[in-house]
PDB file of C-alpha atoms in Angstrom:
ATOM      1  CA  MET L   1      40.546 -35.619 -36.636  1.00 41.00           C
ATOM      2  CA  VAL L   2      42.330 -34.918 -33.343  1.00 44.00           C
ATOM      3  CA  PHE L   3      44.393 -32.075 -34.771  1.00 46.00           C
ATOM      4  CA  SER L   4      41.286 -30.183 -35.877  1.00 60.00           C
ATOM      5  CA  LEU L   5      40.018 -30.014 -32.317  1.00 69.00           C
ATOM      6  CA  SER L   6      40.455 -27.118 -29.922  1.00 77.00           C
ATOM      7  CA  PRO L   7      43.365 -27.349 -27.428  1.00 78.00           C
ATOM      8  CA  THR L   8      40.920 -28.074 -24.612  1.00 78.00           C
ATOM      9  CA  ASN L   9      39.236 -30.915 -26.495  1.00 81.00           C
ATOM     10  CA  LYS L  10      42.645 -32.307 -27.483  1.00 84.00           C
ATOM     11  CA  SER L  11      43.634 -32.419 -23.832  1.00 85.00           C
ATOM     12  CA  VAL L  12      40.430 -34.247 -22.925  1.00 84.00           C
ATOM     13  CA  LEU L  13      40.775 -36.837 -25.693  1.00 88.00           C
ATOM     14  CA  LEU L  14      44.471 -37.443 -25.061  1.00 89.00           C
ATOM     15  CA  ALA L  15      44.014 -37.714 -21.281  1.00 87.00           C
ATOM     16  CA  ILE L  16      41.241 -40.290 -21.708  1.00 89.00           C
ATOM     17  CA  THR L  17      43.341 -42.228 -24.249  1.00 91.00           C
ATOM     18  CA  SER L  18      46.248 -42.219 -21.815  1.00 90.00           C
ATOM     19  CA  SER L  19      43.993 -43.663 -19.106  1.00 88.00           C
ATOM     20  CA  LEU L  20      42.759 -46.409 -21.422  1.00 91.00           C
ATOM     21  CA  LEU L  21      46.303 -47.403 -22.418  1.00 92.00           C
ATOM     22  CA  LEU L  22      47.417 -47.450 -18.784  1.00 88.00           C
ATOM     23  CA  SER L  23      44.499 -49.706 -17.850  1.00 90.00           C
ATOM     24  CA  ILE L  24      45.394 -52.155 -20.604  1.00 93.00           C
ATOM     25  CA  SER L  25      49.076 -52.071 -19.641  1.00 91.00           C
ATOM     26  CA  MET L  26      48.344 -52.738 -15.974  1.00 89.00           C
ATOM     27  CA  SER L  27      46.042 -55.627 -16.851  1.00 92.00           C
ATOM     28  CA  LEU L  28      48.874 -57.142 -18.905  1.00 92.00           C
ATOM     29  CA  ALA L  29      51.260 -56.733 -15.936  1.00 89.00           C
ATOM     30  CA  LYS L  30      48.988 -59.007 -13.914  1.00 89.00           C
ATOM     31  CA  THR L  31      49.506 -61.797 -16.458  1.00 90.00           C
ATOM     32  CA  VAL L  32      53.319 -61.741 -16.228  1.00 89.00           C
ATOM     33  CA  ASN L  33      54.911 -64.555 -14.210  1.00 85.00           C
ATOM     34  CA  SER L  34      54.576 -63.610 -10.532  1.00 83.00           C
ATOM     35  CA  GLU L  35      58.196 -64.693  -9.922  1.00 83.00           C
ATOM     36  CA  VAL L  36      59.482 -61.855 -12.124  1.00 85.00           C
ATOM     37  CA  PRO L  37      60.622 -59.026  -9.759  1.00 86.00           C
ATOM     38  CA  THR L  38      58.921 -55.666 -10.249  1.00 86.00           C
ATOM     39  CA  THR L  39      62.268 -53.888 -10.758  1.00 87.00           C
ATOM     40  CA  LEU L  40      63.121 -56.282 -13.596  1.00 85.00           C
ATOM     41  CA  LEU L  41      59.676 -55.770 -15.104  1.00 85.00           C
ATOM     42  CA  VAL L  42      60.228 -51.997 -15.107  1.00 87.00           C
ATOM     43  CA  PHE L  43      63.700 -52.417 -16.669  1.00 88.00           C
ATOM     44  CA  ILE L  44      62.581 -54.669 -19.524  1.00 83.00           C
ATOM     45  CA  ARG L  45      59.463 -52.586 -20.172  1.00 81.00           C
ATOM     46  CA  SER L  46      61.660 -49.445 -20.336  1.00 84.00           C
ATOM     47  CA  CYS L  47      64.043 -51.131 -22.795  1.00 85.00           C
ATOM     48  CA  PHE L  48      61.171 -51.952 -25.127  1.00 79.00           C
ATOM     49  CA  GLY L  49      59.944 -48.393 -24.721  1.00 76.00           C
ATOM     50  CA  ILE L  50      63.311 -47.107 -25.981  1.00 82.00           C
ATOM     51  CA  LEU L  51      63.156 -49.483 -28.956  1.00 80.00           C
ATOM     52  CA  PHE L  52      59.838 -48.015 -30.031  1.00 74.00           C
ATOM     53  CA  LEU L  53      61.293 -44.492 -29.750  1.00 75.00           C
ATOM     54  CA  LEU L  54      64.466 -45.251 -31.748  1.00 79.00           C
ATOM     55  CA  PRO L  55      63.076 -44.429 -35.238  1.00 79.00           C
ATOM     56  CA  ILE L  56      62.163 -40.930 -34.044  1.00 74.00           C
ATOM     57  CA  LEU L  57      65.453 -40.442 -32.193  1.00 74.00           C
ATOM     58  CA  VAL L  58      67.598 -41.419 -35.196  1.00 75.00           C
ATOM     59  CA  TYR L  59      66.214 -38.628 -37.371  1.00 74.00           C
ATOM     60  CA  ASN L  60      65.940 -35.969 -34.679  1.00 73.00           C
ATOM     61  CA  THR L  61      68.851 -36.679 -32.314  1.00 72.00           C
ATOM     62  CA  ARG L  62      70.301 -33.170 -32.179  1.00 74.00           C
ATOM     63  CA  SER L  63      67.036 -31.328 -31.612  1.00 77.00           C
ATOM     64  CA  ILE L  64      65.656 -33.889 -29.164  1.00 82.00           C
ATOM     65  CA  THR L  65      68.725 -34.079 -26.907  1.00 83.00           C
ATOM     66  CA  ARG L  66      69.111 -30.296 -26.604  1.00 84.00           C
ATOM     67  CA  THR L  67      68.027 -29.089 -23.141  1.00 89.00           C
ATOM     68  CA  GLN L  68      69.017 -26.659 -20.407  1.00 87.00           C
ATOM     69  CA  ASN L  69      67.037 -28.507 -17.748  1.00 90.00           C
ATOM     70  CA  LEU L  70      69.057 -31.694 -17.285  1.00 92.00           C
ATOM     71  CA  LEU L  71      68.738 -31.742 -13.494  1.00 94.00           C
ATOM     72  CA  LEU L  72      64.965 -31.412 -13.753  1.00 95.00           C
ATOM     73  CA  HIS L  73      64.886 -34.285 -16.246  1.00 95.00           C
ATOM     74  CA  ILE L  74      66.941 -36.418 -13.854  1.00 95.00           C
ATOM     75  CA  LEU L  75      64.587 -35.581 -10.994  1.00 96.00           C
ATOM     76  CA  ARG L  76      61.573 -36.511 -13.109  1.00 95.00           C
ATOM     77  CA  THR L  77      63.219 -39.802 -14.124  1.00 95.00           C
ATOM     78  CA  ILE L  78      63.757 -40.793 -10.501  1.00 95.00           C
ATOM     79  CA  ILE L  79      60.178 -39.862  -9.608  1.00 96.00           C
ATOM     80  CA  VAL L  80      58.723 -41.723 -12.606  1.00 93.00           C
ATOM     81  CA  PHE L  81      60.819 -44.814 -11.821  1.00 94.00           C
ATOM     82  CA  SER L  82      59.608 -44.813  -8.229  1.00 95.00           C
ATOM     83  CA  ALA L  83      56.010 -44.296  -9.372  1.00 94.00           C
ATOM     84  CA  MET L  84      56.296 -47.203 -11.835  1.00 91.00           C
ATOM     85  CA  LEU L  85      57.642 -49.514  -9.146  1.00 93.00           C
ATOM     86  CA  CYS L  86      54.773 -48.635  -6.819  1.00 94.00           C
ATOM     87  CA  THR L  87      52.176 -48.853  -9.590  1.00 91.00           C
ATOM     88  CA  TYR L  88      53.272 -52.228 -10.941  1.00 90.00           C
ATOM     89  CA  TYR L  89      53.538 -53.655  -7.443  1.00 91.00           C
ATOM     90  CA  ALA L  90      50.038 -52.453  -6.576  1.00 90.00           C
ATOM     91  CA  TYR L  91      48.402 -53.720  -9.754  1.00 89.00           C
ATOM     92  CA  ARG L  92      50.179 -57.075  -9.546  1.00 89.00           C
ATOM     93  CA  ASN L  93      49.080 -57.625  -5.951  1.00 87.00           C
ATOM     94  CA  LEU L  94      45.600 -56.063  -5.850  1.00 84.00           C
ATOM     95  CA  PRO L  95      42.420 -56.714  -7.857  1.00 84.00           C
ATOM     96  CA  LEU L  96      42.504 -54.585 -11.018  1.00 85.00           C
ATOM     97  CA  ALA L  97      39.331 -52.633 -10.236  1.00 78.00           C
ATOM     98  CA  PHE L  98      40.357 -52.046  -6.626  1.00 78.00           C
ATOM     99  CA  ALA L  99      43.835 -50.787  -7.584  1.00 83.00           C
ATOM    100  CA  ALA L 100      42.327 -48.501 -10.218  1.00 81.00           C
ATOM    101  CA  SER L 101      39.871 -47.106  -7.683  1.00 77.00           C
ATOM    102  CA  ILE L 102      42.641 -46.167  -5.266  1.00 77.00           C
ATOM    103  CA  SER L 103      44.668 -44.646  -8.108  1.00 78.00           C
ATOM    104  CA  MET L 104      41.916 -42.108  -8.702  1.00 73.00           C
ATOM    105  CA  SER L 105      43.261 -40.023  -5.814  1.00 73.00           C
ATOM    106  CA  SER L 106      46.033 -38.812  -8.150  1.00 76.00           C
ATOM    107  CA  PRO L 107      44.044 -35.836  -9.575  1.00 71.00           C
ATOM    108  CA  LEU L 108      43.532 -34.498  -6.066  1.00 73.00           C
ATOM    109  CA  PHE L 109      47.282 -34.484  -5.426  1.00 81.00           C
ATOM    110  CA  THR L 110      47.914 -32.948  -8.859  1.00 81.00           C
ATOM    111  CA  THR L 111      45.460 -30.137  -8.238  1.00 76.00           C
ATOM    112  CA  ILE L 112      46.928 -29.350  -4.829  1.00 79.00           C
ATOM    113  CA  LEU L 113      50.499 -29.368  -6.207  1.00 84.00           C
ATOM    114  CA  SER L 114      49.431 -27.174  -9.143  1.00 82.00           C
ATOM    115  CA  PHE L 115      48.091 -24.654  -6.673  1.00 81.00           C
ATOM    116  CA  ILE L 116      51.207 -24.769  -4.460  1.00 85.00           C
ATOM    117  CA  ILE L 117      53.999 -25.048  -7.063  1.00 86.00           C
ATOM    118  CA  LEU L 118      52.590 -23.601 -10.287  1.00 83.00           C
ATOM    119  CA  LYS L 119      50.437 -20.998  -8.531  1.00 80.00           C
ATOM    120  CA  GLU L 120      47.435 -21.992 -10.624  1.00 78.00           C
ATOM    121  CA  LYS L 121      44.135 -20.473  -9.597  1.00 76.00           C
ATOM    122  CA  ILE L 122      41.820 -23.128  -8.219  1.00 78.00           C
ATOM    123  CA  ASN L 123      38.555 -21.566  -7.150  1.00 82.00           C
ATOM    124  CA  SER L 124      36.368 -23.024  -4.442  1.00 85.00           C
ATOM    125  CA  LEU L 125      33.832 -24.416  -6.934  1.00 86.00           C
ATOM    126  CA  LYS L 126      36.474 -26.437  -8.812  1.00 82.00           C
ATOM    127  CA  LEU L 127      37.919 -27.701  -5.561  1.00 83.00           C
ATOM    128  CA  LEU L 128      34.461 -28.761  -4.405  1.00 88.00           C
ATOM    129  CA  VAL L 129      33.839 -30.651  -7.653  1.00 85.00           C
ATOM    130  CA  ILE L 130      37.201 -32.429  -7.348  1.00 81.00           C
ATOM    131  CA  LEU L 131      36.361 -33.424  -3.782  1.00 85.00           C
ATOM    132  CA  ILE L 132      33.017 -34.760  -5.010  1.00 87.00           C
ATOM    133  CA  GLY L 133      34.904 -36.842  -7.561  1.00 80.00           C
ATOM    134  CA  TYR L 134      37.176 -38.140  -4.824  1.00 80.00           C
ATOM    135  CA  LEU L 135      34.081 -38.966  -2.758  1.00 85.00           C
ATOM    136  CA  GLY L 136      33.026 -41.156  -5.675  1.00 81.00           C
ATOM    137  CA  VAL L 137      36.347 -42.981  -5.389  1.00 75.00           C
ATOM    138  CA  ILE L 138      35.752 -43.532  -1.665  1.00 79.00           C
ATOM    139  CA  ILE L 139      32.300 -44.936  -2.431  1.00 82.00           C
ATOM    140  CA  VAL L 140      33.813 -47.369  -4.919  1.00 73.00           C
ATOM    141  CA  ILE L 141      36.510 -48.727  -2.622  1.00 69.00           C
ATOM    142  CA  ARG L 142      34.431 -48.390   0.608  1.00 71.00           C
ATOM    143  CA  PRO L 143      36.189 -47.533   3.899  1.00 61.00           C
ATOM    144  CA  SER L 144      35.602 -51.071   5.178  1.00 56.00           C
ATOM    145  CA  THR L 145      37.806 -52.485   2.385  1.00 54.00           C
ATOM    146  CA  PHE L 146      40.439 -49.735   2.505  1.00 50.00           C
ATOM    147  CA  LEU L 147      43.089 -51.793   4.269  1.00 55.00           C
ATOM    148  CA  LEU L 148      46.494 -50.166   4.507  1.00 61.00           C
ATOM    149  CA  ASP L 149      48.471 -53.186   3.357  1.00 75.00           C
ATOM    150  CA  LEU L 150      51.640 -52.836   1.299  1.00 82.00           C
ATOM    151  CA  GLY L 151      49.746 -52.990  -2.011  1.00 82.00           C
ATOM    152  CA  THR L 152      47.318 -50.240  -1.013  1.00 78.00           C
ATOM    153  CA  MET L 153      50.048 -48.001   0.377  1.00 84.00           C
ATOM    154  CA  SER L 154      52.093 -48.530  -2.787  1.00 90.00           C
ATOM    155  CA  SER L 155      49.138 -47.404  -4.889  1.00 86.00           C
ATOM    156  CA  ILE L 156      48.660 -44.228  -2.819  1.00 83.00           C
ATOM    157  CA  LEU L 157      52.383 -43.401  -2.983  1.00 92.00           C
ATOM    158  CA  ALA L 158      52.345 -44.003  -6.753  1.00 92.00           C
ATOM    159  CA  ASN L 159      49.596 -41.380  -7.077  1.00 87.00           C
ATOM    160  CA  ILE L 160      51.589 -38.771  -5.175  1.00 90.00           C
ATOM    161  CA  LEU L 161      54.690 -39.459  -7.272  1.00 94.00           C
ATOM    162  CA  ALA L 162      52.702 -39.393 -10.528  1.00 90.00           C
ATOM    163  CA  ALA L 163      51.278 -35.997  -9.576  1.00 89.00           C
ATOM    164  CA  CYS L 164      54.803 -34.695  -8.950  1.00 92.00           C
ATOM    165  CA  ALA L 165      55.952 -36.011 -12.336  1.00 93.00           C
ATOM    166  CA  LEU L 166      53.025 -34.307 -14.070  1.00 88.00           C
ATOM    167  CA  ILE L 167      53.868 -30.971 -12.465  1.00 92.00           C
ATOM    168  CA  ILE L 168      57.486 -31.284 -13.631  1.00 93.00           C
ATOM    169  CA  VAL L 169      56.255 -31.985 -17.174  1.00 90.00           C
ATOM    170  CA  LYS L 170      54.372 -28.706 -17.144  1.00 87.00           C
ATOM    171  CA  ILE L 171      57.512 -26.856 -16.051  1.00 91.00           C
ATOM    172  CA  LEU L 172      59.711 -28.630 -18.617  1.00 93.00           C
ATOM    173  CA  SER L 173      57.226 -28.063 -21.448  1.00 88.00           C
ATOM    174  CA  ARG L 174      57.869 -24.329 -21.194  1.00 87.00           C
ATOM    175  CA  HIS L 175      61.348 -24.890 -22.648  1.00 88.00           C
ATOM    176  CA  ASP L 176      61.632 -28.461 -23.985  1.00 90.00           C
ATOM    177  CA  SER L 177      59.641 -30.319 -26.632  1.00 86.00           C
ATOM    178  CA  THR L 178      57.481 -33.364 -25.931  1.00 81.00           C
ATOM    179  CA  MET L 179      60.011 -35.673 -27.591  1.00 83.00           C
ATOM    180  CA  THR L 180      62.862 -34.208 -25.514  1.00 88.00           C
ATOM    181  CA  ILE L 181      60.954 -34.923 -22.311  1.00 89.00           C
ATOM    182  CA  MET L 182      60.171 -38.467 -23.469  1.00 84.00           C
ATOM    183  CA  PHE L 183      63.789 -39.061 -24.551  1.00 86.00           C
ATOM    184  CA  TYR L 184      65.363 -38.134 -21.215  1.00 90.00           C
ATOM    185  CA  THR L 185      62.672 -39.908 -19.209  1.00 90.00           C
ATOM    186  CA  ASN L 186      62.964 -43.192 -21.112  1.00 85.00           C
ATOM    187  CA  ILE L 187      66.767 -43.175 -21.302  1.00 89.00           C
ATOM    188  CA  GLY L 188      66.885 -42.391 -17.596  1.00 92.00           C
ATOM    189  CA  LEU L 189      64.397 -45.149 -16.775  1.00 91.00           C
ATOM    190  CA  VAL L 190      66.537 -47.758 -18.540  1.00 90.00           C
ATOM    191  CA  LEU L 191      69.699 -46.667 -16.693  1.00 92.00           C
ATOM    192  CA  VAL L 192      68.092 -46.418 -13.249  1.00 92.00           C
ATOM    193  CA  ALA L 193      66.070 -49.629 -13.621  1.00 90.00           C
ATOM    194  CA  CYS L 194      69.174 -51.470 -14.848  1.00 89.00           C
ATOM    195  CA  VAL L 195      71.087 -50.524 -11.691  1.00 88.00           C
ATOM    196  CA  PHE L 196      68.275 -51.595  -9.369  1.00 86.00           C
ATOM    197  CA  SER L 197      67.632 -54.896 -11.166  1.00 83.00           C
ATOM    198  CA  LEU L 198      71.249 -56.107 -11.584  1.00 76.00           C
ATOM    199  CA  ASP L 199      70.822 -58.797  -8.942  1.00 74.00           C
ATOM    200  CA  GLU L 200      67.419 -59.901 -10.212  1.00 73.00           C
ATOM    201  CA  TRP L 201      67.952 -60.655 -13.897  1.00 69.00           C
ATOM    202  CA  LYS L 202      66.258 -63.852 -14.926  1.00 67.00           C
ATOM    203  CA  LEU L 203      65.428 -65.560 -18.179  1.00 65.00           C
ATOM    204  CA  LEU L 204      61.818 -64.939 -19.131  1.00 74.00           C
ATOM    205  CA  ASN L 205      59.774 -67.194 -21.343  1.00 81.00           C
ATOM    206  CA  PHE L 206      58.649 -66.030 -24.765  1.00 84.00           C
ATOM    207  CA  ILE L 207      55.143 -65.183 -23.584  1.00 88.00           C
ATOM    208  CA  ASP L 208      56.479 -62.874 -20.864  1.00 87.00           C
ATOM    209  CA  TYR L 209      58.744 -61.080 -23.343  1.00 84.00           C
ATOM    210  CA  LYS L 210      55.809 -60.656 -25.706  1.00 87.00           C
ATOM    211  CA  ILE L 211      53.576 -59.231 -22.993  1.00 90.00           C
ATOM    212  CA  ILE L 212      56.233 -56.841 -21.692  1.00 86.00           C
ATOM    213  CA  SER L 213      57.063 -55.625 -25.223  1.00 84.00           C
ATOM    214  CA  ILE L 214      53.395 -54.723 -25.718  1.00 89.00           C
ATOM    215  CA  MET L 215      53.502 -52.947 -22.361  1.00 87.00           C
ATOM    216  CA  GLY L 216      56.525 -50.998 -23.617  1.00 83.00           C
ATOM    217  CA  LEU L 217      54.639 -49.828 -26.701  1.00 85.00           C
ATOM    218  CA  LEU L 218      51.574 -48.926 -24.651  1.00 89.00           C
ATOM    219  CA  GLY L 219      53.756 -47.137 -22.094  1.00 83.00           C
ATOM    220  CA  VAL L 220      55.459 -44.919 -24.673  1.00 82.00           C
ATOM    221  CA  THR L 221      52.144 -44.105 -26.363  1.00 88.00           C
ATOM    222  CA  MET L 222      50.500 -43.388 -23.005  1.00 88.00           C
ATOM    223  CA  GLN L 223      53.393 -41.136 -21.994  1.00 80.00           C
ATOM    224  CA  PHE L 224      53.156 -39.246 -25.279  1.00 83.00           C
ATOM    225  CA  CYS L 225      49.404 -38.693 -24.846  1.00 88.00           C
ATOM    226  CA  SER L 226      49.817 -37.574 -21.230  1.00 83.00           C
ATOM    227  CA  ILE L 227      52.589 -35.075 -22.009  1.00 80.00           C
ATOM    228  CA  ILE L 228      50.756 -33.578 -25.003  1.00 86.00           C
ATOM    229  CA  ALA L 229      47.562 -33.294 -22.940  1.00 86.00           C
ATOM    230  CA  VAL L 230      49.365 -31.237 -20.295  1.00 80.00           C
ATOM    231  CA  THR L 231      51.088 -28.990 -22.855  1.00 80.00           C
ATOM    232  CA  HIS L 232      47.692 -28.121 -24.367  1.00 78.00           C
ATOM    233  CA  SER L 233      46.117 -27.321 -21.013  1.00 78.00           C
ATOM    234  CA  SER L 234      46.988 -27.353 -17.293  1.00 74.00           C
ATOM    235  CA  PRO L 235      47.703 -30.279 -14.934  1.00 74.00           C
ATOM    236  CA  SER L 236      44.724 -29.385 -12.764  1.00 67.00           C
ATOM    237  CA  PHE L 237      42.428 -29.613 -15.810  1.00 75.00           C
ATOM    238  CA  VAL L 238      43.933 -32.805 -17.264  1.00 78.00           C
ATOM    239  CA  ALA L 239      44.205 -34.693 -13.958  1.00 70.00           C
ATOM    240  CA  PRO L 240      40.468 -35.283 -13.314  1.00 71.00           C
ATOM    241  CA  PHE L 241      40.116 -37.090 -16.636  1.00 77.00           C
ATOM    242  CA  GLU L 242      42.267 -39.828 -15.142  1.00 72.00           C
ATOM    243  CA  PHE L 243      39.035 -40.750 -13.369  1.00 72.00           C
ATOM    244  CA  THR L 244      37.971 -42.450 -16.615  1.00 80.00           C
ATOM    245  CA  ARG L 245      40.559 -45.141 -15.851  1.00 81.00           C
ATOM    246  CA  ILE L 246      38.142 -46.530 -13.308  1.00 77.00           C
ATOM    247  CA  PHE L 247      35.639 -47.410 -16.053  1.00 80.00           C
ATOM    248  CA  PHE L 248      38.254 -49.068 -18.248  1.00 87.00           C
ATOM    249  CA  SER L 249      39.710 -51.015 -15.330  1.00 86.00           C
ATOM    250  CA  HIS L 250      36.331 -52.233 -14.131  1.00 80.00           C
ATOM    251  CA  LEU L 251      35.429 -53.286 -17.664  1.00 86.00           C
ATOM    252  CA  ILE L 252      38.679 -55.210 -18.137  1.00 89.00           C
ATOM    253  CA  GLY L 253      38.493 -56.633 -14.614  1.00 87.00           C
ATOM    254  CA  THR L 254      34.953 -57.892 -15.198  1.00 87.00           C
ATOM    255  CA  ILE L 255      35.549 -59.382 -18.650  1.00 88.00           C
ATOM    256  CA  ILE L 256      39.096 -60.710 -18.324  1.00 88.00           C
ATOM    257  CA  PHE L 257      39.611 -61.340 -14.599  1.00 86.00           C
ATOM    258  CA  LYS L 258      35.979 -62.099 -13.704  1.00 84.00           C
ATOM    259  CA  GLU L 259      35.890 -59.440 -10.993  1.00 80.00           C
ATOM    260  CA  ILE L 260      32.462 -58.564  -9.644  1.00 79.00           C
ATOM    261  CA  VAL L 261      31.046 -55.043 -10.109  1.00 71.00           C
ATOM    262  CA  ASP L 262      28.723 -54.197  -7.211  1.00 75.00           C
ATOM    263  CA  ILE L 263      26.334 -51.309  -6.523  1.00 82.00           C
ATOM    264  CA  TYR L 264      29.058 -49.264  -4.798  1.00 80.00           C
ATOM    265  CA  ILE L 265      31.163 -49.335  -7.947  1.00 74.00           C
ATOM    266  CA  VAL L 266      28.200 -48.218 -10.069  1.00 78.00           C
ATOM    267  CA  ILE L 267      27.229 -45.345  -7.756  1.00 85.00           C
ATOM    268  CA  GLY L 268      30.821 -44.225  -7.217  1.00 80.00           C
ATOM    269  CA  SER L 269      31.567 -44.313 -10.924  1.00 76.00           C
ATOM    270  CA  LEU L 270      28.518 -42.152 -11.670  1.00 82.00           C
ATOM    271  CA  VAL L 271      29.687 -39.614  -9.074  1.00 85.00           C
ATOM    272  CA  ILE L 272      33.136 -39.581 -10.677  1.00 78.00           C
ATOM    273  CA  LEU L 273      31.681 -39.138 -14.173  1.00 73.00           C
ATOM    274  CA  PHE L 274      29.560 -36.224 -12.923  1.00 83.00           C
ATOM    275  CA  SER L 275      32.571 -34.471 -11.393  1.00 81.00           C
ATOM    276  CA  VAL L 276      34.658 -34.900 -14.554  1.00 74.00           C
ATOM    277  CA  TYR L 277      31.867 -33.471 -16.710  1.00 75.00           C
ATOM    278  CA  ILE L 278      31.389 -30.443 -14.454  1.00 81.00           C
ATOM    279  CA  LEU L 279      35.125 -29.790 -14.311  1.00 74.00           C
ATOM    280  CA  ALA L 280      35.334 -29.868 -18.096  1.00 70.00           C
ATOM    281  CA  ARG L 281      32.462 -27.401 -18.385  1.00 75.00           C
ATOM    282  CA  LEU L 282      34.067 -25.074 -15.814  1.00 78.00           C
ATOM    283  CA  GLU L 283      37.413 -25.124 -17.638  1.00 69.00           C
ATOM    284  CA  ILE L 284      35.771 -24.384 -20.994  1.00 67.00           C
ATOM    285  CA  ARG L 285      33.787 -21.547 -19.415  1.00 74.00           C
ATOM    286  CA  ASP L 286      36.955 -20.030 -17.928  1.00 71.00           C
ATOM    287  CA  LYS L 287      38.777 -20.190 -21.266  1.00 64.00           C
ATOM    288  CA  VAL L 288      35.910 -18.414 -23.041  1.00 62.00           C
ATOM    289  CA  LYS L 289      35.999 -15.505 -20.582  1.00 59.00           C
TER     290      LYS L 289
END
């Protein structure tokens, strides 16, 4: 069982689960009617996310809403909303495997921000391993295909924003519970997304509502796994396990969207897997000391 595992192993398992859920959610986003604006997609997905949280909120309202970090929650909401817009736009306009490959730069930003903001100790060996992992990402996407179009730039910006949101989670988790963080983030997302999508509301067909509701459930579950993973460890340790998203995305892209996996993807993925394994071993070694 998950709860019988060590904190480090919990973080690993939850981070990988979060990556899998995100890959599935992004693949579903590609199947939504292309005429549906991204802001409206974020709004409806956030509404369904709140619905799935309601049973927990009803029985724990007082404890969940109690916080002394409201401004930090608001800041995180704005960052998460912006990251979601960029992410959905990128995945809806780029091949699934390609978008996932670019998104793997997020751990690098997280590690750098952890060092700058949280003052975490990142030794030269860990930094080298992370750079090796990022090299694997470069091999996958290949410089010749790395065109700075709007979709690609949106994906890169989404990674920077996601790293910022993860750092804020670590700060908030020192005082607020996981459910408190999720409550303020999801309530905030609904309010902000509603404002930005007022002029874009459209009637969706039943299939679109069904897909987006599933995305809402996956989004809440993914968020829960990601937050718990960080509370059990550090952002710099959890972040590299997002590399596993590349495997899930390539698998889904190949099976569902008939995307072709070439030799660069295979080699790059192996490099990424190697870096993640070494990072995990280094973190475990440091905790034992």
